[in-house]
């Protein structure tokens, strides 16, 4: 083995160019074609930052984040497959949210994202970055579920910064934030 070959052999793992069609079909069963979920409570993956998706899949695979519906899909999932899946969904375009935006909730949500400085981590257009998820165009009810999980300390494998950011936020505020972010374009 050459001088640096051991480094490549042990630390640089080749990535799959694309996830297998079978794996994408399995993901699409719940997360929708191209990662745009049509199932209430199931997050859309389209446009999520690749590092965020990678992190979440590892947390799910290792059982740190418990989502019973994902357990079977995570069995035997290799790191290279995780990277391929993450890159695939990061490259997909998020769909427009269903329904019309409520002007009152949009105004309340806009004030809340400014007050809570959501854009400082999730970017000003809420597209997410690195390990911070995309919030714009995410399913509204999923955003409510996720924010409540952080706020109420019920989300295992969750981010303590999010728990702190949502501390003291009312249910009405969570609904306004979720509505605003889901309809943000």
Coordinates of N, CA, C and O in Angstrom, one line a residue:
X1 N 0.9 -1.2 0.0 CA 0.0 0.0 0.0 C 0.9 1.2 0.0 O 1.8 1.3 0.8
X2 N 0.6 2.2 -0.9 CA 1.4 3.4 -1.0 C 1.3 4.2 0.3 O 0.5 4.0 1.2
X3 N 2.1 5.3 0.3 CA 2.3 6.1 1.4 C 0.9 6.7 1.9 O 0.7 6.7 3.1
X4 N 0.1 7.1 1.0 CA -1.2 7.7 1.4 C -2.4 6.8 1.1 O -3.5 7.2 1.4
X5 N -2.2 5.7 0.6 CA -3.3 4.8 0.2 C -4.1 4.4 1.4 O -5.3 4.2 1.3
X6 N -3.5 4.2 2.5 CA -4.2 3.8 3.8 C -5.2 4.8 4.1 O -6.3 4.5 4.6
X7 N -4.8 6.1 3.9 CA -5.8 7.2 4.2 C -7.0 7.1 3.4 O -8.2 7.2 3.9
X8 N -6.9 6.8 2.1 CA -8.0 6.7 1.2 C -8.8 5.4 1.6 O -10.0 5.5 1.6
X9 N -8.1 4.4 1.9 CA -8.8 3.1 2.2 C -9.6 3.2 3.4 O -10.7 2.6 3.5
X10 N -9.1 3.9 4.4 CA -9.8 3.9 5.7 C -10.7 5.1 6.0 O -11.6 5.0 6.8
X11 N -10.4 6.2 5.4 CA -11.1 7.4 5.7 C -11.9 8.1 4.6 O -12.8 8.8 4.9
X12 N -11.5 7.8 3.4 CA -12.3 8.4 2.3 C -13.1 7.3 1.6 O -12.5 6.5 0.9
X13 N -14.4 7.3 1.9 CA -15.3 6.3 1.4 C -15.9 6.8 0.1 O -16.5 7.8 0.1
X14 N -15.8 6.0 -0.9 CA -16.4 6.4 -2.2 C -17.9 6.5 -2.0 O -18.6 5.7 -1.3
X15 N -18.5 7.5 -2.6 CA -20.0 7.8 -2.5 C -20.7 7.2 -3.7 O -20.1 7.2 -4.8
X16 N -21.9 6.7 -3.5 CA -22.7 6.3 -4.7 C -23.1 7.5 -5.5 O -23.4 8.6 -4.9
X17 N -23.1 7.4 -6.8 CA -23.5 8.5 -7.6 C -25.0 8.9 -7.4 O -25.3 10.0 -7.3
X18 N -25.8 7.9 -7.4 CA -27.3 8.1 -7.2 C -27.8 7.0 -6.3 O -27.3 5.8 -6.3
X19 N -28.8 7.3 -5.5 CA -29.4 6.2 -4.7 C -30.1 5.2 -5.7 O -30.5 5.6 -6.8
X20 N -30.3 4.0 -5.2 CA -30.9 3.0 -6.1 C -32.4 3.4 -6.3 O -33.0 4.0 -5.4
X21 N -32.9 3.0 -7.5 CA -34.3 3.3 -7.7 C -35.2 2.6 -6.7 O -36.3 3.2 -6.3
X22 N -34.8 1.5 -6.2 CA -35.6 0.8 -5.1 C -35.7 1.6 -3.9 O -36.7 1.7 -3.2
X23 N -34.5 2.2 -3.5 CA -34.4 3.0 -2.3 C -35.3 4.3 -2.4 O -36.0 4.6 -1.5
X24 N -35.2 4.9 -3.6 CA -36.0 6.1 -3.8 C -37.5 5.8 -3.8 O -38.3 6.6 -3.3
X25 N -37.9 4.6 -4.3 CA -39.3 4.3 -4.3 C -39.7 4.0 -2.9 O -40.8 4.5 -2.5
X26 N -38.9 3.4 -2.1 CA -39.2 3.2 -0.7 C -39.4 4.6 0.0 O -40.4 4.8 0.8
X27 N -38.5 5.5 -0.2 CA -38.6 6.8 0.4 C -39.9 7.6 -0.1 O -40.5 8.2 0.7
X28 N -40.1 7.5 -1.4 CA -41.3 8.1 -2.0 C -42.6 7.7 -1.5 O -43.6 8.4 -1.5
X29 N -42.6 6.4 -0.9 CA -43.9 5.9 -0.4 C -44.5 6.9 0.6 O -45.7 7.1 0.7
X30 N -43.6 7.5 1.5 CA -44.1 8.4 2.5 C -43.8 9.8 2.2 O -44.6 10.7 2.4
X31 N -42.5 10.1 1.7 CA -42.0 11.4 1.5 C -42.4 12.0 0.1 O -42.0 13.2 -0.1
X32 N -43.0 11.2 -0.7 CA -43.5 11.7 -2.0 C -42.5 11.7 -3.1 O -41.3 11.6 -2.8
X33 N -43.0 11.7 -4.3 CA -42.1 11.8 -5.5 C -41.2 13.0 -5.4 O -41.7 14.1 -5.2
X34 N -39.9 12.8 -5.6 CA -39.0 14.0 -5.5 C -38.9 14.6 -4.2 O -38.4 15.7 -4.0
X35 N -39.4 13.9 -3.2 CA -39.3 14.4 -1.8 C -40.4 15.4 -1.3 O -40.2 16.0 -0.3
X36 N -41.5 15.5 -2.1 CA -42.5 16.4 -1.7 C -43.7 15.6 -1.2 O -44.5 15.0 -1.9
X37 N -43.8 15.5 0.1 CA -44.8 14.7 0.8 C -46.2 15.2 0.6 O -46.5 16.4 0.7
X38 N -47.1 14.3 0.4 CA -48.5 14.6 0.3 C -49.2 14.0 1.5 O -50.5 14.1 1.6
X39 N -48.5 13.4 2.4 CA -49.1 12.8 3.6 C -49.0 13.7 4.8 O -47.9 14.1 5.2
X40 N -50.1 14.1 5.4 CA -50.1 14.9 6.6 C -49.2 14.4 7.7 O -49.2 13.2 7.9
X41 N -48.3 15.2 8.2 CA -47.4 14.8 9.3 C -46.1 14.2 8.8 O -45.2 14.0 9.6
X42 N -46.0 14.0 7.5 CA -44.7 13.5 7.0 C -44.0 14.6 6.3 O -44.5 15.2 5.4
X43 N -42.7 14.8 6.7 CA -42.0 15.9 6.2 C -41.6 15.7 4.7 O -41.4 14.6 4.3
X44 N -41.5 16.8 4.0 CA -41.0 16.9 2.7 C -39.4 16.9 2.8 O -38.9 17.6 3.7
X45 N -38.8 16.2 1.9 CA -37.3 16.2 1.9 C -36.7 17.1 0.8 O -35.5 17.4 0.8
X46 N -37.5 17.4 -0.2 CA -37.0 18.2 -1.3 C -36.4 19.5 -0.9 O -37.0 20.3 -0.1
X47 N -35.2 19.7 -1.4 CA -34.5 21.0 -1.1 C -33.9 21.1 0.3 O -33.3 22.1 0.6
X48 N -33.9 20.0 1.1 CA -33.3 20.0 2.4 C -31.8 20.0 2.2 O -31.3 19.3 1.3
X49 N -31.0 20.7 3.0 CA -29.6 20.6 2.9 C -29.1 19.2 3.0 O -29.5 18.4 3.9
X50 N -28.1 18.8 2.2 CA -27.6 17.4 2.2 C -27.1 17.0 3.6 O -27.3 15.9 4.1
X51 N -26.3 17.9 4.2 CA -25.8 17.6 5.6 C -26.9 17.3 6.6 O -26.8 16.4 7.4
X52 N -27.9 18.1 6.5 CA -29.1 17.9 7.4 C -29.7 16.5 7.2 O -29.9 15.8 8.1
X53 N -29.9 16.2 5.9 CA -30.5 14.9 5.6 C -29.6 13.7 6.1 O -30.0 12.8 6.7
X54 N -28.3 13.9 5.8 CA -27.3 12.9 6.3 C -27.4 12.7 7.8 O -27.5 11.6 8.3
X55 N -27.4 13.8 8.5 CA -27.4 13.7 10.0 C -28.7 13.0 10.5 O -28.6 12.2 11.4
X56 N -29.8 13.4 9.9 CA -31.1 12.8 10.4 C -31.1 11.3 10.1 O -31.6 10.5 10.9
X57 N -30.6 10.9 8.9 CA -30.7 9.5 8.6 C -29.7 8.7 9.5 O -30.1 7.6 9.9
X58 N -28.6 9.3 9.8 CA -27.7 8.6 10.7 C -28.3 8.5 12.1 O -28.3 7.5 12.8
X59 N -28.9 9.6 12.6 CA -29.6 9.6 13.9 C -30.7 8.5 13.9 O -30.9 7.8 14.9
X60 N -31.5 8.4 12.8 CA -32.5 7.4 12.7 C -32.0 6.0 12.7 O -32.4 5.1 13.4
X61 N -30.9 5.8 11.9 CA -30.3 4.5 11.7 C -29.8 4.0 13.1 O -29.9 2.8 13.4
X62 N -29.1 4.9 13.8 CA -28.5 4.5 15.0 C -29.5 4.5 16.2 O -29.1 4.2 17.3
X63 N -30.7 4.9 16.0 CA -31.7 4.8 17.1 C -31.7 6.0 18.0 O -32.4 6.0 19.0
X64 N -30.9 7.0 17.7 CA -30.9 8.2 18.6 C -32.1 9.0 18.4 O -32.7 9.5 19.4
X65 N -32.6 9.1 17.2 CA -33.9 9.7 16.9 C -34.9 8.6 16.6 O -34.6 7.8 15.6
X66 N -35.9 8.5 17.3 CA -36.8 7.3 17.2 C -38.1 7.8 16.4 O -38.8 8.6 16.8
X67 N -38.2 7.2 15.2 CA -39.4 7.4 14.4 C -39.8 6.0 13.9 O -39.2 5.4 13.0
X68 N -40.7 5.3 14.6 CA -41.0 3.9 14.4 C -41.3 3.6 12.9 O -40.9 2.6 12.4
X69 N -41.9 4.6 12.2 CA -42.2 4.3 10.8 C -41.0 4.2 9.9 O -41.0 3.7 8.8
X70 N -39.8 4.7 10.4 CA -38.6 4.7 9.6 C -37.7 3.5 10.0 O -36.7 3.3 9.3
X71 N -38.0 2.8 11.0 CA -37.1 1.7 11.5 C -36.8 0.7 10.5 O -35.6 0.4 10.3
X72 N -37.7 0.2 9.8 CA -37.5 -0.9 8.8 C -36.6 -0.3 7.6 O -35.7 -1.0 7.1
X73 N -36.9 0.9 7.2 CA -36.2 1.5 6.1 C -34.7 1.8 6.5 O -33.9 1.9 5.6
X74 N -34.4 1.9 7.7 CA -33.1 2.3 8.2 C -32.2 1.0 8.3 O -30.9 1.2 8.3
X75 N -32.7 -0.1 8.4 CA -31.9 -1.4 8.6 C -31.0 -1.6 7.5 O -31.4 -1.6 6.3
X76 N -29.7 -1.7 7.8 CA -28.7 -2.0 6.8 C -28.3 -0.8 5.9 O -27.6 -1.0 4.9
X77 N -28.8 0.4 6.1 CA -28.5 1.5 5.3 C -27.1 1.9 5.5 O -26.6 2.2 6.7
X78 N -26.3 1.9 4.5 CA -24.8 2.2 4.6 C -24.6 3.7 4.4 O -25.4 4.4 3.9
X79 N -23.4 4.1 4.9 CA -23.1 5.5 4.9 C -23.1 6.1 3.4 O -23.6 7.2 3.2
X80 N -22.6 5.3 2.5 CA -22.6 5.8 1.1 C -24.0 6.0 0.6 O -24.2 6.9 -0.2
X81 N -24.9 5.1 1.0 CA -26.3 5.2 0.5 C -26.9 6.5 1.2 O -27.7 7.2 0.5
X82 N -26.6 6.7 2.4 CA -27.1 7.9 3.1 C -26.6 9.2 2.4 O -27.4 10.1 2.1
X83 N -25.3 9.2 2.0 CA -24.8 10.4 1.3 C -25.5 10.6 -0.1 O -25.9 11.7 -0.5
X84 N -25.8 9.5 -0.8 CA -26.4 9.5 -2.1 C -27.9 10.0 -1.9 O -28.3 10.9 -2.7
X85 N -28.6 9.5 -1.0 CA -30.0 9.9 -0.7 C -30.0 11.4 -0.3 O -30.8 12.2 -0.9
X86 N -29.1 11.8 0.5 CA -29.0 13.2 0.9 C -28.8 14.2 -0.3 O -29.5 15.2 -0.4
X87 N -27.8 13.8 -1.1 CA -27.5 14.6 -2.3 C -28.7 14.7 -3.2 O -29.1 15.7 -3.8
X88 N -29.4 13.5 -3.4 CA -30.6 13.5 -4.3 C -31.6 14.4 -3.8 O -32.1 15.3 -4.6
X89 N -32.0 14.4 -2.5 CA -33.1 15.2 -2.0 C -32.7 16.7 -2.0 O -33.5 17.6 -2.2
X90 N -31.4 17.0 -1.7 CA -31.0 18.4 -1.7 C -31.1 19.0 -3.1 O -31.4 20.2 -3.2
X91 N -31.1 18.2 -4.1 CA -31.2 18.7 -5.5 C -32.6 18.8 -6.0 O -32.8 19.4 -7.1
X92 N -33.6 18.3 -5.2 CA -35.0 18.4 -5.7 C -35.6 19.7 -5.3 O -35.2 20.4 -4.3
X93 N -36.6 20.1 -6.1 CA -37.3 21.4 -5.9 C -38.5 21.2 -5.0 O -39.3 20.4 -5.3
X94 N -38.6 22.0 -3.9 CA -39.7 21.9 -3.1 C -41.0 22.4 -3.8 O -41.0 23.3 -4.6
X95 N -42.1 21.7 -3.6 CA -43.4 22.0 -4.2 C -44.0 23.2 -3.4 O -43.7 23.5 -2.2
X96 N -44.9 23.9 -4.1 CA -45.6 25.0 -3.5 C -46.6 24.4 -2.4 O -47.1 23.3 -2.6
X97 N -46.8 25.1 -1.3 CA -47.7 24.6 -0.3 C -49.1 24.5 -0.8 O -49.5 25.3 -1.6
X98 N -49.9 23.5 -0.3 CA -51.3 23.5 -0.7 C -52.1 24.6 0.0 O -51.7 25.1 1.1
X99 N -53.1 25.0 -0.6 CA -54.0 26.0 0.0 C -53.4 27.4 0.0 O -52.3 27.7 -0.5
X100 N -54.3 28.4 0.4 CA -53.9 29.8 0.4 C -53.4 30.2 1.7 O -53.8 29.7 2.8
X101 N -52.5 31.2 1.7 CA -51.9 31.7 2.9 C -53.0 32.6 3.6 O -53.7 33.4 2.9
X102 N -53.1 32.5 4.9 CA -53.9 33.4 5.7 C -53.2 34.7 6.0 O -52.1 34.6 6.7
X103 N -53.6 35.8 5.6 CA -52.9 37.1 5.8 C -52.6 37.4 7.2 O -51.5 37.9 7.6
X104 N -53.5 37.1 8.1 CA -53.3 37.4 9.5 C -52.2 36.5 10.1 O -51.3 37.0 10.8
X105 N -52.2 35.2 9.8 CA -51.2 34.3 10.3 C -49.8 34.6 9.7 O -48.8 34.5 10.3
X106 N -49.9 35.0 8.4 CA -48.6 35.4 7.7 C -48.0 36.6 8.4 O -46.8 36.7 8.6
X107 N -48.8 37.6 8.8 CA -48.3 38.8 9.5 C -47.7 38.4 10.9 O -46.6 38.9 11.2
X108 N -48.5 37.6 11.6 CA -48.0 37.2 12.9 C -46.7 36.3 12.8 O -45.8 36.5 13.6
X109 N -46.7 35.4 11.8 CA -45.5 34.6 11.6 C -44.3 35.4 11.2 O -43.2 35.1 11.7
X110 N -44.5 36.4 10.4 CA -43.4 37.3 10.0 C -42.8 38.0 11.2 O -41.5 38.1 11.3
X111 N -43.6 38.5 12.1 CA -43.2 39.2 13.3 C -42.4 38.2 14.2 O -41.4 38.6 14.7
X112 N -42.9 37.0 14.3 CA -42.3 36.0 15.1 C -40.9 35.6 14.6 O -39.9 35.5 15.4
X113 N -40.8 35.4 13.3 CA -39.5 34.9 12.8 C -38.4 36.0 13.0 O -37.2 35.8 13.2
X114 N -38.9 37.3 12.9 CA -37.9 38.4 13.2 C -37.5 38.4 14.6 O -36.4 38.5 15.0
X115 N -38.5 38.3 15.5 CA -38.3 38.3 16.9 C -37.4 37.2 17.4 O -36.5 37.3 18.3
X116 N -37.6 36.0 16.8 CA -36.9 34.8 17.2 C -35.6 34.6 16.5 O -34.8 33.7 16.8
X117 N -35.3 35.5 15.5 CA -34.1 35.4 14.7 C -33.9 34.1 14.0 O -32.8 33.6 13.9
X118 N -35.0 33.5 13.5 CA -35.0 32.2 12.8 C -34.0 32.3 11.6 O -33.4 31.3 11.3
X119 N -34.0 33.4 10.9 CA -33.1 33.5 9.7 C -31.6 33.4 10.1 O -30.8 33.2 9.2
X120 N -31.2 33.6 11.3 CA -29.8 33.6 11.6 C -29.2 32.2 11.5 O -28.0 32.1 11.2
X121 N -30.0 31.2 11.7 CA -29.5 29.8 11.5 C -30.1 29.2 10.2 O -29.4 28.5 9.4
X122 N -31.4 29.5 9.9 CA -32.0 28.8 8.8 C -31.9 29.6 7.5 O -32.5 29.3 6.5
X123 N -31.2 30.7 7.5 CA -31.0 31.7 6.4 C -32.2 32.6 6.3 O -33.3 32.2 6.7
X124 N -32.0 33.7 5.7 CA -33.1 34.7 5.6 C -34.3 34.3 4.7 O -35.4 34.7 5.0
X125 N -34.0 33.4 3.8 CA -35.1 32.8 3.0 C -35.5 31.4 3.5 O -36.3 30.7 2.8
X126 N -35.1 31.0 4.6 CA -35.4 29.8 5.3 C -35.2 28.6 4.5 O -35.8 27.5 4.7
X127 N -34.1 28.6 3.6 CA -33.8 27.5 2.8 C -32.9 26.5 3.6 O -32.6 25.4 3.1
X128 N -32.5 26.9 4.8 CA -31.6 26.0 5.6 C -30.2 26.0 5.1 O -29.9 26.6 4.0
X129 N -29.3 25.5 5.9 CA -27.9 25.4 5.5 C -27.2 24.3 6.4 O -27.6 24.2 7.5
X130 N -26.3 23.6 5.8 CA -25.5 22.6 6.5 C -26.5 21.7 7.4 O -27.3 21.1 6.8
X131 N -26.4 21.8 8.7 CA -27.2 20.9 9.5 C -28.5 21.5 9.9 O -29.3 20.9 10.6
X132 N -28.8 22.7 9.5 CA -30.1 23.4 9.8 C -31.1 23.1 8.6 O -30.8 23.3 7.5
X133 N -32.3 22.6 9.0 CA -33.2 22.2 7.9 C -33.8 23.4 7.2 O -33.9 24.5 7.7
X134 N -34.3 23.1 6.0 CA -35.1 24.0 5.2 C -36.4 24.1 5.9 O -37.0 23.1 6.3
X135 N -36.9 25.3 6.2 CA -38.3 25.5 6.8 C -39.3 26.0 5.7 O -40.4 25.7 5.8
X136 N -38.8 26.8 4.8 CA -39.7 27.3 3.7 C -40.3 26.1 2.9 O -39.6 25.2 2.5
X137 N -41.6 26.2 2.7 CA -42.3 25.2 1.9 C -42.4 23.8 2.6 O -42.8 22.9 1.9
X138 N -42.1 23.7 3.9 CA -42.2 22.4 4.6 C -43.7 22.3 4.9 O -44.5 23.3 5.0
X139 N -44.2 21.1 5.1 CA -45.6 20.8 5.4 C -45.9 21.5 6.7 O -45.1 21.4 7.7
X140 N -47.0 22.3 6.7 CA -47.3 23.1 7.9 C -47.5 22.2 9.2 O -47.0 22.6 10.2
X141 N -48.3 21.2 9.0 CA -48.6 20.4 10.2 C -47.3 19.7 10.8 O -47.2 19.4 11.9
X142 N -46.4 19.4 9.8 CA -45.1 18.8 10.3 C -44.3 19.8 11.1 O -43.7 19.5 12.1
X143 N -44.3 21.1 10.6 CA -43.6 22.1 11.3 C -44.2 22.3 12.7 O -43.4 22.5 13.7
X144 N -45.5 22.3 12.8 CA -46.1 22.4 14.2 C -45.6 21.2 15.0 O -45.2 21.4 16.2
X145 N -45.7 20.0 14.5 CA -45.2 18.8 15.2 C -43.8 19.0 15.7 O -43.4 18.7 16.9
X146 N -42.9 19.3 14.8 CA -41.5 19.4 15.1 C -41.2 20.5 16.1 O -40.4 20.3 17.1
X147 N -41.8 21.7 15.9 CA -41.6 22.8 16.9 C -42.1 22.4 18.2 O -41.5 22.8 19.2
X148 N -43.3 21.8 18.3 CA -43.8 21.3 19.6 C -42.8 20.3 20.2 O -42.6 20.4 21.5
X149 N -42.3 19.5 19.4 CA -41.3 18.5 20.0 C -40.1 19.1 20.6 O -39.6 18.7 21.6
X150 N -39.6 20.2 19.9 CA -38.4 20.9 20.5 C -38.8 21.7 21.7 O -38.2 21.6 22.7
X151 N -39.9 22.4 21.6 CA -40.4 23.3 22.7 C -40.7 22.4 23.9 O -40.4 22.9 25.1
X152 N -41.3 21.3 23.7 CA -41.8 20.5 24.9 C -40.7 19.4 25.3 O -41.1 18.6 26.1
X153 N -39.6 19.4 24.7 CA -38.5 18.5 25.0 C -38.9 17.0 24.8 O -38.5 16.2 25.6
X154 N -39.7 16.8 23.8 CA -40.2 15.4 23.5 C -39.5 14.8 22.3 O -39.7 13.7 22.0
X155 N -38.7 15.6 21.6 CA -38.0 15.1 20.4 C -36.6 14.6 20.7 O -35.7 15.4 21.0
X156 N -36.5 13.3 20.7 CA -35.1 12.7 21.0 C -34.2 13.0 19.8 O -34.6 13.0 18.7
X157 N -33.0 13.2 20.2 CA -32.0 13.6 19.2 C -32.1 15.0 18.7 O -31.6 15.4 17.7
X158 N -32.9 15.8 19.4 CA -33.2 17.1 19.0 C -32.1 18.1 19.4 O -31.2 17.8 20.1
X159 N -32.2 19.3 18.9 CA -31.3 20.3 19.1 C -31.6 21.2 20.3 O -32.7 21.7 20.3
X160 N -30.7 21.3 21.2 CA -31.0 22.1 22.4 C -31.2 23.6 22.1 O -31.9 24.3 22.8
X161 N -30.5 24.1 21.0 CA -30.7 25.5 20.6 C -32.1 25.7 20.2 O -32.7 26.8 20.5
X162 N -32.8 24.8 19.5 CA -34.1 24.9 19.1 C -35.1 24.9 20.3 O -36.0 25.7 20.4
X163 N -34.8 24.1 21.3 CA -35.6 24.1 22.5 C -35.5 25.5 23.2 O -36.5 26.0 23.6
X164 N -34.3 26.0 23.2 CA -34.2 27.4 23.8 C -34.8 28.4 23.0 O -35.5 29.3 23.6
X165 N -34.7 28.3 21.7 CA -35.3 29.4 20.8 C -36.9 29.4 20.9 O -37.5 30.4 20.8
X166 N -37.5 28.2 21.2 CA -38.9 28.1 21.3 C -39.4 28.2 22.7 O -40.7 28.1 22.9
X167 N -38.6 28.4 23.7 CA -39.0 28.4 25.1 C -40.0 29.6 25.2 O -39.7 30.7 24.8
X168 N -41.1 29.3 25.8 CA -42.1 30.3 26.1 C -43.0 30.6 24.9 O -43.9 31.5 25.1
X169 N -42.8 30.0 23.8 CA -43.7 30.3 22.6 C -45.0 29.5 22.8 O -45.0 28.3 23.2
X170 N -46.1 30.2 22.6 CA -47.4 29.6 22.8 C -47.8 28.7 21.6 O -47.2 28.8 20.5
X171 N -48.9 27.9 21.8 CA -49.4 27.1 20.7 C -49.8 28.0 19.5 O -49.6 27.6 18.4
X172 N -50.4 29.1 19.8 CA -50.9 30.0 18.7 C -49.6 30.5 18.0 O -49.7 30.7 16.8
X173 N -48.6 30.8 18.7 CA -47.3 31.3 18.0 C -46.8 30.2 17.1 O -46.3 30.5 16.0
X174 N -46.8 29.0 17.6 CA -46.3 27.8 16.8 C -47.1 27.7 15.6 O -46.5 27.5 14.5
X175 N -48.4 27.8 15.7 CA -49.2 27.7 14.5 C -48.9 28.8 13.5 O -48.9 28.6 12.3
X176 N -48.8 30.1 14.0 CA -48.5 31.2 13.1 C -47.1 31.0 12.4 O -46.9 31.3 11.2
X177 N -46.1 30.6 13.2 CA -44.8 30.3 12.6 C -44.8 29.3 11.5 O -44.3 29.4 10.5
X178 N -45.5 28.2 11.8 CA -45.6 27.1 10.9 C -46.3 27.5 9.6 O -45.9 27.2 8.5
X179 N -47.4 28.3 9.8 CA -48.2 28.7 8.6 C -47.3 29.6 7.8 O -47.2 29.5 6.5
X180 N -46.6 30.6 8.4 CA -45.7 31.5 7.7 C -44.6 30.8 6.9 O -44.4 31.0 5.7
X181 N -44.0 29.9 7.6 CA -42.8 29.2 7.0 C -43.3 28.2 5.9 O -42.6 28.1 4.8
X182 N -44.4 27.6 6.1 CA -44.9 26.7 5.0 C -45.3 27.4 3.8 O -45.2 26.9 2.7
X183 N -45.7 28.7 3.9 CA -46.2 29.5 2.8 C -45.1 30.4 2.3 O -45.4 31.2 1.3
X184 N -44.0 30.4 2.9 CA -42.9 31.4 2.6 C -42.4 31.0 1.2 O -42.0 29.9 0.9
X185 N -42.3 32.0 0.3 CA -41.7 31.8 -1.0 C -40.7 32.9 -1.3 O -40.8 34.0 -1.1

